[in-house]
Amino acid sequence: MEIEAAQSSNSTPNFKLFNRLNLHEFKDKYVITAVDSPHQGFSVDRFHGQIEPLNGDGVMGTPVKTSTIYGVAGTIRLSMKFVACNKAVKRLTPQEKKDDAYHRNLLKVVEATPGLYYSYVTDITLNFQRRFGLAKERMSKPIWKQADPRYVWNRYLLEELIELKSTELLVKDSPAGITLMSRRCTRRLGTRMWRRGANLDGDVANFVETEQLLEYEGFRCSFLQIRGSIPLLWEQIVDLSYKPRLNIINHEDLHGDEGTLNKEYASQMEKLQSVRYESFDFHLHCGNSNLDNLNILYDQISEVFEKQRYFLVDNEGHLLKEQKGVVRSNCIDCLDRTNVTQSFLAWKSLNIQLQQIEVSPSSDSSSMLVEEYDKFKNLWINHGDEISLEYAGTAALKRDLLRYGKQTFGGLVTDGVSALSRYYLNNFQDGLRQDAIDLVSGRCSGSSNQRSLSQITGSESLPLLPVASALLIGSLTFASFTLNQVGRNAQQFVFSVACAGLTAGMLALVKTNGRQFCSRPRLCGLL
């Protein structure tokens, strides 16, 4: 919680950040106060949801319960009581209660989502280069005004309340701190299959700015990369198949595979004179055991890559270099192959940075970090897992390729399990997850003045996995049983053939109507 401290008329505003708060629960309201300053805070009416500052009055009366909390993620207006905030829930209709139960479940899904970070110390929505260049006037503003709204995951939740992964390497026996910080854009948040490509405003799914920070003997260095879904209007709706059909919208309804999408992307990039586009077939060159072949890609882009540079400040705070451009990497999901490629480029940049700081006069300082390279790789492996968990629901694939430079048998088994988990989540869980994300990001409101879910969706979809499984398993079991009786008489043979035909028909029915068995978002459309 951030509160403006008292100041004179001519002084610069002074905002104090409190990291320990008290939550006082009364029958008619909640009161949140700072532990270090009990007269500062605000109250929330439990009947109407109105928020009022305390204005130095402090807590009046005896609360039913007092708890210590460490921040307020925000508020969201629903007709429900997630923290017993609206006692009018008792007067809801049966349909409204059903909607509230669904919204409550969505909030629990968000609460369990990994990778949502905050910091009491610094603004993690801005990279080091941007923070360094901030004017003093902006630095005197509250943190929420300094932040880049694209990367504030709870920006919508904060509207009524407002006016890290790291490791240490050893370089020449001196500690060098390496920090990875990824900022996921909130403009097209979602799950792997329900948020693909771009929307009509040009915002893309899974857009992530990743910053690698190096701190060594007072020098501070920042290197930025970005990833994002291919910026075309395209979709890949789940339908129980392992790889659903890919559809490029507004391009004569093109259908096809990843290659078709790549060609369309390349044709659009040719129209941009200020952008260098480089296509690289990761599977062809690297496969499962040739990670060193990424040097083929680096040889193609090295001149431009090194001209783009990085951001560097010396131990006296003087600006030495600025990053002039950025590499945007993407594969179909912007997860597994993208993470391997970004880690490779990050390592190349780290070598160049250490040469600039004059840690090593050689052309490649990686030799002096060979014993520390495993720490660096593990940092990027964990980083890839975090991004993959948010978008796909599982850890990243190709982890062994990054760790060992080749795919191991154990890695193949792990990737197989993760691939099956993604299939299950994409088809039978991600519709719910997508609704949860849309609700807390403000893309759609769950307030009582919105249409009921029954009006939004019309008829309910089938009970997903249980129905599909029951149809298939039941048909296969019955067909197997009857086939065991074949040979006893001709009548039994005809009956067995009929059962086999029924099973084939059930399989065809499930395949043809695959989308009806899959979990779909109920609150918002695809674009």
Coordinates of C-alpha atoms in Angstrom, one line a residue:
M1 CA 0.0 0.0 0.0
E2 CA 1.4 3.4 -1.0
I3 CA 0.4 6.6 0.8
E4 CA 1.5 10.2 0.2
A5 CA 3.2 11.5 3.3
A6 CA 2.7 15.0 4.6
Q7 CA 4.7 17.7 2.8
S8 CA 5.2 21.4 2.5
S9 CA 3.7 23.4 -0.4
N10 CA 7.1 23.7 -2.1
S11 CA 8.5 20.3 -1.4
T12 CA 8.6 17.3 -3.7
P13 CA 5.7 14.8 -3.1
N14 CA 6.9 12.0 -0.8
F15 CA 5.1 8.6 -1.1
K16 CA 5.7 5.9 1.5
L17 CA 5.3 2.3 0.7
F18 CA 3.9 0.0 3.5
N19 CA 4.7 -3.7 3.3
R20 CA 2.8 -4.9 6.4
L21 CA -0.9 -4.1 6.8
N22 CA -3.6 -5.0 9.3
L23 CA -7.0 -6.2 7.9
H24 CA -9.7 -5.5 10.4
E25 CA -13.0 -7.3 9.8
F26 CA -16.2 -5.7 11.1
K27 CA -19.8 -6.8 10.4
D28 CA -20.4 -3.9 8.1
K29 CA -17.0 -3.1 6.6
Y30 CA -13.3 -4.0 6.2
V31 CA -10.7 -1.6 7.4
I32 CA -7.1 -1.8 6.1
T33 CA -4.4 0.1 8.0
A34 CA -0.6 0.2 7.9
V35 CA 1.1 -1.6 10.8
D36 CA 3.6 1.3 11.2
S37 CA 1.0 4.0 10.8
P38 CA -2.4 2.8 12.1
H39 CA -4.2 6.1 11.2
Q40 CA -3.5 5.6 7.5
G41 CA -5.5 3.3 5.3
F42 CA -9.0 2.9 3.9
S43 CA -12.2 1.1 4.5
V44 CA -14.5 -1.1 2.3
D45 CA -18.2 -1.2 2.9
R46 CA -19.4 -4.8 2.9
F47 CA -22.9 -4.0 1.7
H48 CA -22.2 -1.6 -1.2
G49 CA -18.5 -2.0 -1.8
Q50 CA -17.7 1.7 -1.4
I51 CA -14.1 2.6 -0.6
E52 CA -13.3 5.5 1.7
P53 CA -9.9 6.8 3.0
L54 CA -9.5 6.9 6.8
N55 CA -8.3 10.5 6.7
G56 CA -6.4 10.0 10.0
D57 CA -9.4 8.7 11.9
G58 CA -7.9 5.3 12.6
V59 CA -10.0 2.2 13.5
M60 CA -13.2 2.9 15.4
G61 CA -14.8 0.1 17.4
T62 CA -13.7 -3.5 18.0
P63 CA -13.3 -5.7 14.9
V64 CA -14.5 -9.3 14.8
K65 CA -11.1 -10.4 13.5
T66 CA -7.7 -8.8 12.7
S67 CA -5.2 -10.3 10.3
T68 CA -1.8 -9.3 9.1
I69 CA -1.5 -8.9 5.3
Y70 CA 1.3 -7.8 3.0
G71 CA -0.5 -5.9 0.2
V72 CA -3.8 -5.5 -1.6
A73 CA -4.0 -7.0 -5.1
G74 CA -7.0 -4.9 -5.9
T75 CA -10.8 -5.0 -6.0
I76 CA -13.3 -6.5 -8.4
R77 CA -17.0 -5.8 -8.5
L78 CA -19.2 -8.9 -8.6
S79 CA -22.6 -9.7 -7.2
M80 CA -20.9 -12.4 -5.2
K81 CA -18.9 -12.5 -1.9
F82 CA -15.4 -13.8 -2.5
V83 CA -14.3 -12.3 0.8
A84 CA -17.8 -11.9 2.2
C85 CA -17.8 -8.3 0.9
N86 CA -21.4 -8.2 -0.4
K87 CA -24.1 -9.4 2.0
A88 CA -26.7 -8.7 -0.7
V89 CA -25.8 -12.2 -2.1
K90 CA -28.6 -13.6 0.1
R91 CA -31.1 -11.8 -2.2
L92 CA -29.8 -13.2 -5.5
T93 CA -31.9 -15.3 -7.8
P94 CA -30.9 -18.9 -8.5
Q95 CA -29.3 -18.0 -11.8
E96 CA -27.3 -15.2 -10.2
K97 CA -26.1 -17.6 -7.5
K98 CA -25.0 -20.0 -10.2
D99 CA -23.1 -17.2 -12.0
D100 CA -21.5 -16.2 -8.7
A101 CA -20.4 -19.7 -8.0
Y102 CA -18.7 -19.8 -11.5
H103 CA -17.0 -16.4 -10.8
R104 CA -15.8 -17.5 -7.4
N105 CA -14.2 -20.6 -9.0
L106 CA -12.5 -18.3 -11.6
L107 CA -11.0 -16.2 -8.8
K108 CA -9.6 -19.4 -7.2
V109 CA -8.1 -20.4 -10.5
V110 CA -6.3 -17.0 -10.7
E111 CA -5.2 -17.3 -7.1
A112 CA -3.5 -20.6 -8.0
T113 CA -1.8 -19.2 -11.1
P114 CA 2.1 -19.0 -10.8
G115 CA 4.3 -16.3 -12.0
L116 CA 2.4 -13.2 -10.6
Y117 CA 5.1 -11.1 -8.9
Y118 CA 5.3 -7.7 -7.1
S119 CA 8.2 -5.8 -5.5
Y120 CA 8.4 -3.4 -2.6
V121 CA 11.8 -2.2 -3.7
T122 CA 11.7 -1.3 -7.4
D123 CA 9.3 -1.0 -10.3
I124 CA 9.6 -4.4 -12.0
T125 CA 7.4 -3.3 -14.9
L126 CA 10.2 -1.2 -16.3
N127 CA 13.5 -2.4 -17.6
F128 CA 16.8 -0.9 -16.2
Q129 CA 17.4 1.3 -19.3
R130 CA 13.9 2.9 -19.0
R131 CA 14.2 3.3 -15.2
F132 CA 17.6 5.0 -15.6
G133 CA 16.2 7.5 -18.0
L134 CA 13.2 8.5 -15.9
A135 CA 13.0 12.2 -15.1
K136 CA 13.1 13.2 -11.4
E137 CA 9.6 14.5 -11.8
R138 CA 8.3 11.1 -12.7
M139 CA 10.3 9.4 -9.9
S140 CA 8.6 11.5 -7.4
K141 CA 5.2 10.1 -8.4
P142 CA 3.6 7.0 -6.8
I143 CA 4.8 3.7 -8.1
W144 CA 1.5 3.0 -10.0
K145 CA 2.1 6.1 -12.1
Q146 CA 5.6 5.2 -12.9
A147 CA 4.7 1.6 -14.0
D148 CA 4.2 0.5 -17.5
P149 CA 0.5 -0.5 -17.6
R150 CA 1.1 -3.3 -20.2
Y151 CA 2.9 -5.4 -17.6
V152 CA 0.8 -4.7 -14.5
W153 CA -1.1 -7.9 -14.2
N154 CA -3.6 -6.5 -11.7
R155 CA -4.0 -3.1 -13.3
Y156 CA -7.8 -3.5 -13.7
L157 CA -8.1 -4.6 -10.1
L158 CA -6.3 -1.5 -8.8
E159 CA -8.5 1.0 -10.5
E160 CA -10.6 1.7 -7.5
L161 CA -7.6 1.9 -5.2
I162 CA -5.4 4.3 -7.1
E163 CA -5.8 8.1 -8.1
L164 CA 12.5 -12.6 -9.4
K165 CA 14.5 -15.1 -10.7
S166 CA 18.3 -14.6 -10.1
T167 CA 21.6 -16.4 -9.6
E168 CA 25.2 -15.6 -8.9
L169 CA 28.2 -16.5 -11.1
L170 CA 31.9 -16.3 -10.3
V171 CA 34.0 -14.3 -12.7
K172 CA 37.8 -14.1 -11.8
D173 CA 36.8 -15.2 -8.3
S174 CA 34.5 -12.2 -8.0
P175 CA 30.7 -12.6 -7.7
A176 CA 28.6 -11.6 -10.8
G177 CA 24.9 -11.3 -10.2
I178 CA 22.6 -12.5 -13.1
T179 CA 18.9 -11.7 -12.8
L180 CA 16.2 -12.7 -15.3
M181 CA 13.0 -10.6 -15.2
S182 CA 10.1 -11.3 -17.6
R183 CA 7.2 -8.9 -18.0
R184 CA 4.1 -10.4 -19.6
C185 CA 1.9 -7.9 -21.5
T186 CA -1.7 -7.8 -20.2
R187 CA -3.3 -6.6 -23.5
R188 CA -3.9 -10.1 -24.8
L189 CA -3.7 -12.4 -21.9
G190 CA -4.8 -16.0 -22.1
T191 CA -4.1 -19.6 -22.5
R192 CA -2.3 -21.4 -25.3
M193 CA -5.1 -22.4 -27.6
W194 CA -7.6 -19.7 -26.7
R195 CA -5.3 -16.7 -27.3
R196 CA -3.3 -17.1 -30.5
G197 CA -1.9 -14.4 -32.8
A198 CA -3.0 -10.8 -32.7
N199 CA -6.3 -9.0 -32.0
L200 CA -7.7 -6.2 -34.1
D201 CA -5.6 -3.6 -32.2
G202 CA -2.4 -5.4 -33.0
D203 CA -1.7 -6.8 -29.5
V204 CA -0.4 -10.3 -29.6
A205 CA -0.8 -13.3 -27.3
N206 CA 2.0 -14.4 -24.9
F207 CA 3.9 -11.1 -25.5
V208 CA 6.8 -11.2 -23.0
E209 CA 9.7 -8.7 -22.5
T210 CA 12.6 -10.5 -20.9
E211 CA 15.5 -8.6 -19.3
Q212 CA 18.8 -10.1 -18.4
L213 CA 20.6 -8.0 -15.8
L214 CA 24.3 -8.3 -15.0
E215 CA 25.9 -6.8 -11.9
Y216 CA 29.7 -7.1 -11.6
E217 CA 32.0 -4.9 -9.5
G218 CA 29.7 -1.9 -9.7
F219 CA 28.9 -2.2 -13.4
R220 CA 25.3 -2.8 -14.2
C221 CA 24.2 -4.1 -17.6
S222 CA 20.8 -4.8 -19.1
F223 CA 20.0 -6.9 -22.2
L224 CA 16.4 -7.0 -23.6
Q225 CA 14.6 -9.6 -25.8
I226 CA 11.0 -10.0 -26.6
R227 CA 8.8 -12.9 -27.7
G228 CA 5.2 -12.9 -28.9
S229 CA 2.7 -14.9 -30.9
I230 CA 2.9 -14.4 -34.7
P231 CA 1.3 -11.0 -35.3
L232 CA -1.4 -12.1 -37.7
L233 CA -5.1 -12.8 -37.1
W234 CA -5.1 -16.6 -36.7
E235 CA -6.7 -19.3 -34.6
Q236 CA -6.4 -22.9 -33.7
I237 CA -9.6 -24.0 -32.0
V238 CA -9.3 -27.2 -29.9
D239 CA -11.4 -30.2 -31.3
L240 CA -9.9 -33.2 -29.5
S241 CA -7.2 -33.7 -32.2
Y242 CA -3.6 -33.5 -31.1
K243 CA -2.9 -30.6 -33.5
P244 CA -6.1 -28.7 -34.3
R245 CA -6.4 -27.1 -37.8
L246 CA -4.8 -23.7 -38.1
N247 CA -6.9 -21.0 -39.6
I248 CA -5.5 -17.6 -40.8
I249 CA -8.4 -15.1 -40.6
N250 CA -9.0 -12.4 -43.3
H251 CA -6.4 -14.0 -45.6
E252 CA -8.9 -15.9 -47.9
D253 CA -9.4 -18.2 -44.9
L254 CA -6.1 -20.0 -45.4
H255 CA -5.8 -23.4 -43.6
G256 CA -2.7 -25.4 -43.1
D257 CA 0.2 -26.1 -40.7
E258 CA 3.0 -24.0 -39.2
G259 CA 4.7 -23.7 -42.5
T260 CA 1.7 -22.0 -44.1
L261 CA 1.6 -19.5 -41.2
N262 CA 5.4 -18.9 -41.5
K263 CA 5.1 -18.1 -45.2
E264 CA 2.3 -15.6 -44.6
Y265 CA 4.2 -14.0 -41.8
A266 CA 7.3 -13.7 -44.0
S267 CA 5.3 -12.0 -46.8
Q268 CA 4.0 -9.4 -44.3
M269 CA 7.5 -8.8 -42.9
E270 CA 8.8 -8.0 -46.4
K271 CA 6.6 -4.9 -46.4
L272 CA 8.4 -3.4 -43.3
Q273 CA 11.7 -1.7 -44.4
S274 CA 12.9 -1.0 -40.8
V275 CA 12.6 -4.7 -39.6
R276 CA 15.1 -7.4 -40.4
Y277 CA 13.3 -10.8 -40.6
E278 CA 15.2 -14.0 -40.4
S279 CA 13.5 -17.4 -40.7
F280 CA 15.2 -20.4 -39.0
D281 CA 14.0 -24.0 -39.2
F282 CA 14.9 -25.1 -35.6
H283 CA 13.9 -28.8 -36.2
L284 CA 15.9 -29.0 -39.4
H285 CA 19.1 -27.5 -38.0
C286 CA 19.0 -28.5 -34.3
G287 CA 16.7 -31.5 -34.1
N288 CA 17.1 -33.2 -30.7
S289 CA 20.9 -33.1 -30.4
N290 CA 22.5 -30.3 -32.4
L291 CA 22.1 -27.2 -30.2
D292 CA 25.4 -25.9 -31.5
N293 CA 23.8 -25.4 -34.9
L294 CA 22.2 -22.3 -33.4
N295 CA 25.5 -20.7 -34.4
I296 CA 24.1 -20.9 -38.0
L297 CA 21.4 -18.5 -36.9
Y298 CA 23.9 -16.3 -35.1
D299 CA 26.2 -16.1 -38.1
Q300 CA 23.2 -14.8 -40.1
I301 CA 22.3 -12.1 -37.6
S302 CA 25.6 -11.4 -35.7
E303 CA 26.3 -8.1 -37.4
V304 CA 22.9 -6.6 -36.6
F305 CA 22.8 -8.3 -33.2
E306 CA 26.1 -6.7 -32.1
K307 CA 25.1 -3.3 -33.4
Q308 CA 21.9 -3.3 -31.3
R309 CA 24.2 -3.6 -28.2
Y310 CA 22.9 -3.5 -24.6
F311 CA 22.5 -1.0 -21.8
L312 CA 25.6 -0.4 -19.6
V313 CA 26.3 1.9 -16.6
D314 CA 29.7 2.0 -14.9
N315 CA 30.4 1.9 -11.2
E316 CA 30.1 5.7 -11.0
G317 CA 26.7 5.7 -12.6
H318 CA 27.9 7.0 -16.0
L319 CA 26.0 5.8 -19.0
L320 CA 28.4 3.9 -21.3
K321 CA 26.1 2.1 -23.8
E322 CA 22.4 2.1 -24.8
Q323 CA 20.5 -0.8 -26.4
K324 CA 19.5 0.4 -29.9
G325 CA 17.3 -2.5 -31.0
V326 CA 15.8 -5.7 -29.9
V327 CA 15.5 -9.3 -31.1
R328 CA 11.9 -10.7 -31.3
S329 CA 11.9 -14.5 -31.3
N330 CA 8.8 -16.6 -31.8
C331 CA 7.8 -20.1 -32.7
I332 CA 4.2 -21.4 -32.9
D333 CA 3.7 -21.2 -29.1
C334 CA 6.6 -18.8 -28.3
L335 CA 7.6 -21.3 -25.5
D336 CA 10.0 -24.2 -26.0
R337 CA 12.1 -23.4 -29.1
T338 CA 11.9 -19.7 -28.3
N339 CA 13.3 -20.2 -24.9
V340 CA 16.2 -22.2 -26.2
T341 CA 17.0 -19.6 -28.8
Q342 CA 16.7 -16.7 -26.4
S343 CA 19.0 -18.3 -23.8
F344 CA 21.6 -18.8 -26.6
L345 CA 21.4 -15.1 -27.6
A346 CA 21.5 -14.1 -23.9
W347 CA 24.7 -16.1 -23.4
K348 CA 26.3 -14.4 -26.5
S349 CA 25.4 -11.0 -25.2
L350 CA 26.8 -11.8 -21.7
N351 CA 30.1 -12.7 -23.3
I352 CA 30.2 -9.4 -25.1
Q353 CA 29.3 -7.5 -22.0
L354 CA 32.1 -9.1 -20.0
Q355 CA 34.6 -8.1 -22.7
Q356 CA 33.4 -4.5 -22.5
I357 CA 33.9 -4.5 -18.8
E358 CA 37.4 -5.8 -19.6
V359 CA 37.0 -9.0 -17.6
S360 CA 38.7 -10.9 -20.4
P361 CA 40.6 -9.6 -23.4
S362 CA 39.8 -12.7 -25.4
S363 CA 37.2 -12.8 -28.2
D364 CA 35.1 -15.3 -26.3
S365 CA 35.0 -15.0 -22.5
S366 CA 32.9 -18.1 -22.1
S367 CA 35.9 -20.2 -21.3
M368 CA 36.4 -18.4 -18.0
L369 CA 32.7 -19.1 -17.2
V370 CA 32.6 -22.8 -18.2
E371 CA 32.2 -23.9 -14.6
E372 CA 29.4 -21.4 -14.1
Y373 CA 27.6 -22.1 -17.3
D374 CA 25.4 -24.8 -15.6
K375 CA 24.0 -22.1 -13.3
F376 CA 23.2 -19.9 -16.2
K377 CA 21.4 -22.7 -18.1
N378 CA 19.4 -23.7 -15.0
L379 CA 18.4 -20.0 -14.7
W380 CA 17.0 -20.0 -18.2
I381 CA 15.4 -23.4 -17.8
N382 CA 13.5 -22.2 -14.7
H383 CA 12.6 -19.0 -16.6
G384 CA 11.2 -21.0 -19.5
D385 CA 9.1 -23.2 -17.1
E386 CA 7.5 -20.1 -15.5
I387 CA 6.4 -18.7 -18.8
S388 CA 5.2 -22.0 -20.1
L389 CA 3.2 -22.7 -16.9
E390 CA 1.3 -19.4 -17.3
Y391 CA 0.5 -19.9 -21.0
A392 CA 0.3 -23.7 -21.5
G393 CA -0.2 -25.0 -18.0
T394 CA 2.9 -27.3 -18.0
A395 CA 6.7 -26.9 -17.7
A396 CA 8.6 -26.1 -20.9
L397 CA 9.6 -28.8 -23.4
K398 CA 13.2 -29.3 -24.7
R399 CA 14.7 -28.7 -21.2
D400 CA 17.3 -31.3 -21.8
L401 CA 18.3 -29.7 -25.0
L402 CA 19.2 -26.5 -23.1
R403 CA 20.7 -28.3 -20.2
Y404 CA 22.9 -30.9 -22.0
G405 CA 22.9 -29.7 -25.6
K406 CA 21.0 -32.8 -26.7
Q407 CA 17.8 -34.7 -25.9
T408 CA 18.2 -37.6 -23.4
F409 CA 15.8 -40.6 -23.0
G410 CA 14.7 -39.2 -19.6
G411 CA 14.0 -35.9 -21.3
L412 CA 11.9 -37.5 -24.0
V413 CA 9.8 -39.2 -21.4
T414 CA 9.4 -35.9 -19.5
D415 CA 8.5 -34.1 -22.7
G416 CA 6.0 -36.8 -23.6
V417 CA 4.2 -36.5 -20.2
S418 CA 4.2 -32.7 -20.5
A419 CA 2.8 -32.9 -24.1
L420 CA 0.0 -35.2 -22.9
S421 CA -0.7 -32.9 -20.0
R422 CA -1.0 -29.9 -22.4
Y423 CA -3.4 -31.9 -24.6
Y424 CA -5.6 -32.6 -21.6
L425 CA -5.5 -29.0 -20.3
N426 CA -6.0 -27.4 -23.7
N427 CA -9.1 -29.6 -24.4
F428 CA -10.7 -29.9 -21.0
Q429 CA -9.5 -27.2 -18.7
D430 CA -8.3 -24.0 -20.5
G431 CA -11.8 -22.6 -21.2
L432 CA -12.2 -22.1 -17.4
R433 CA -8.7 -20.7 -17.1
Q434 CA -9.4 -18.3 -20.0
D435 CA -12.5 -17.0 -18.3
A436 CA -10.6 -16.5 -15.0
I437 CA -7.9 -14.4 -16.8
D438 CA -10.5 -12.4 -18.7
L439 CA -12.4 -11.7 -15.5
V440 CA -9.4 -10.3 -13.4
S441 CA -7.9 -8.5 -16.4
G442 CA -11.1 -6.5 -16.9
R443 CA -11.7 -7.7 -20.4
C444 CA -15.2 -8.6 -19.3
S445 CA -17.0 -7.7 -16.1
G446 CA -18.7 -10.1 -13.7
S447 CA -20.9 -7.4 -12.1
S448 CA -24.6 -8.0 -11.7
N449 CA -25.5 -5.5 -14.5
Q450 CA -23.9 -7.8 -17.1
R451 CA -25.8 -10.6 -18.9
S452 CA -26.1 -13.9 -17.1
L453 CA -23.8 -16.7 -18.2
S454 CA -26.9 -18.6 -19.5
Q455 CA -27.6 -15.6 -21.8
I456 CA -24.0 -15.4 -23.0
T457 CA -23.6 -19.1 -23.8
G458 CA -27.1 -20.1 -24.7
S459 CA -27.2 -23.9 -24.1
E460 CA -24.6 -25.6 -21.9
S461 CA -21.9 -27.6 -23.6
L462 CA -21.6 -31.3 -23.0
P463 CA -19.9 -32.5 -19.8
L464 CA -16.6 -32.6 -21.7
L465 CA -14.2 -35.4 -20.9
P466 CA -16.6 -37.8 -19.0
V467 CA -19.1 -37.9 -21.9
A468 CA -16.4 -38.4 -24.6
S469 CA -14.6 -41.0 -22.5
A470 CA -17.8 -42.9 -21.7
L471 CA -18.9 -43.1 -25.3
L472 CA -15.5 -44.3 -26.5
I473 CA -14.7 -46.7 -23.7
G474 CA -18.2 -48.1 -23.6
S475 CA -18.3 -48.7 -27.3
L476 CA -14.9 -50.3 -27.4
T477 CA -15.6 -52.6 -24.4
F478 CA -18.9 -53.8 -25.8
A479 CA -17.4 -54.4 -29.3
S480 CA -14.4 -56.3 -27.8
F481 CA -16.8 -58.5 -25.8
T482 CA -19.0 -59.4 -28.8
L483 CA -15.9 -60.0 -31.0
N484 CA -14.8 -62.7 -28.5
Q485 CA -18.1 -64.6 -29.3
V486 CA -17.4 -64.6 -33.0
G487 CA -17.4 -68.2 -34.5
R488 CA -20.1 -69.7 -32.4
N489 CA -22.8 -69.0 -35.0
A490 CA -23.5 -66.8 -37.9
Q491 CA -26.0 -64.7 -35.9
Q492 CA -23.3 -63.9 -33.4
F493 CA -21.0 -62.8 -36.2
V494 CA -23.5 -60.4 -37.7
F495 CA -24.2 -59.0 -34.2
S496 CA -20.4 -58.5 -33.7
V497 CA -20.0 -56.7 -37.0
A498 CA -22.9 -54.4 -36.1
C499 CA -21.3 -53.6 -32.7
A500 CA -18.0 -52.8 -34.5
G501 CA -19.9 -50.6 -36.8
L502 CA -21.5 -48.8 -33.9
T503 CA -18.1 -48.3 -32.3
A504 CA -16.8 -46.8 -35.5
G505 CA -19.8 -44.6 -35.6
M506 CA -19.2 -43.4 -32.1
L507 CA -15.6 -42.6 -32.9
A508 CA -16.7 -40.7 -35.9
L509 CA -19.3 -38.8 -33.9
V510 CA -16.8 -37.7 -31.3
K511 CA -14.3 -36.7 -33.9
T512 CA -16.8 -34.8 -36.0
N513 CA -18.2 -32.9 -33.0
G514 CA -14.9 -32.6 -31.1
R515 CA -15.3 -28.9 -30.4
Q516 CA -18.5 -29.7 -28.5
F517 CA -16.7 -31.9 -26.0
C518 CA -13.9 -29.3 -25.3
S519 CA -13.8 -26.7 -22.6
R520 CA -14.6 -23.3 -24.1
P521 CA -14.4 -19.8 -22.7
R522 CA -17.9 -18.5 -21.8
L523 CA -17.3 -14.8 -21.1
C524 CA -15.4 -13.3 -24.1
G525 CA -14.8 -14.0 -27.8
L526 CA -11.4 -14.9 -29.4
L527 CA -10.5 -11.4 -30.6

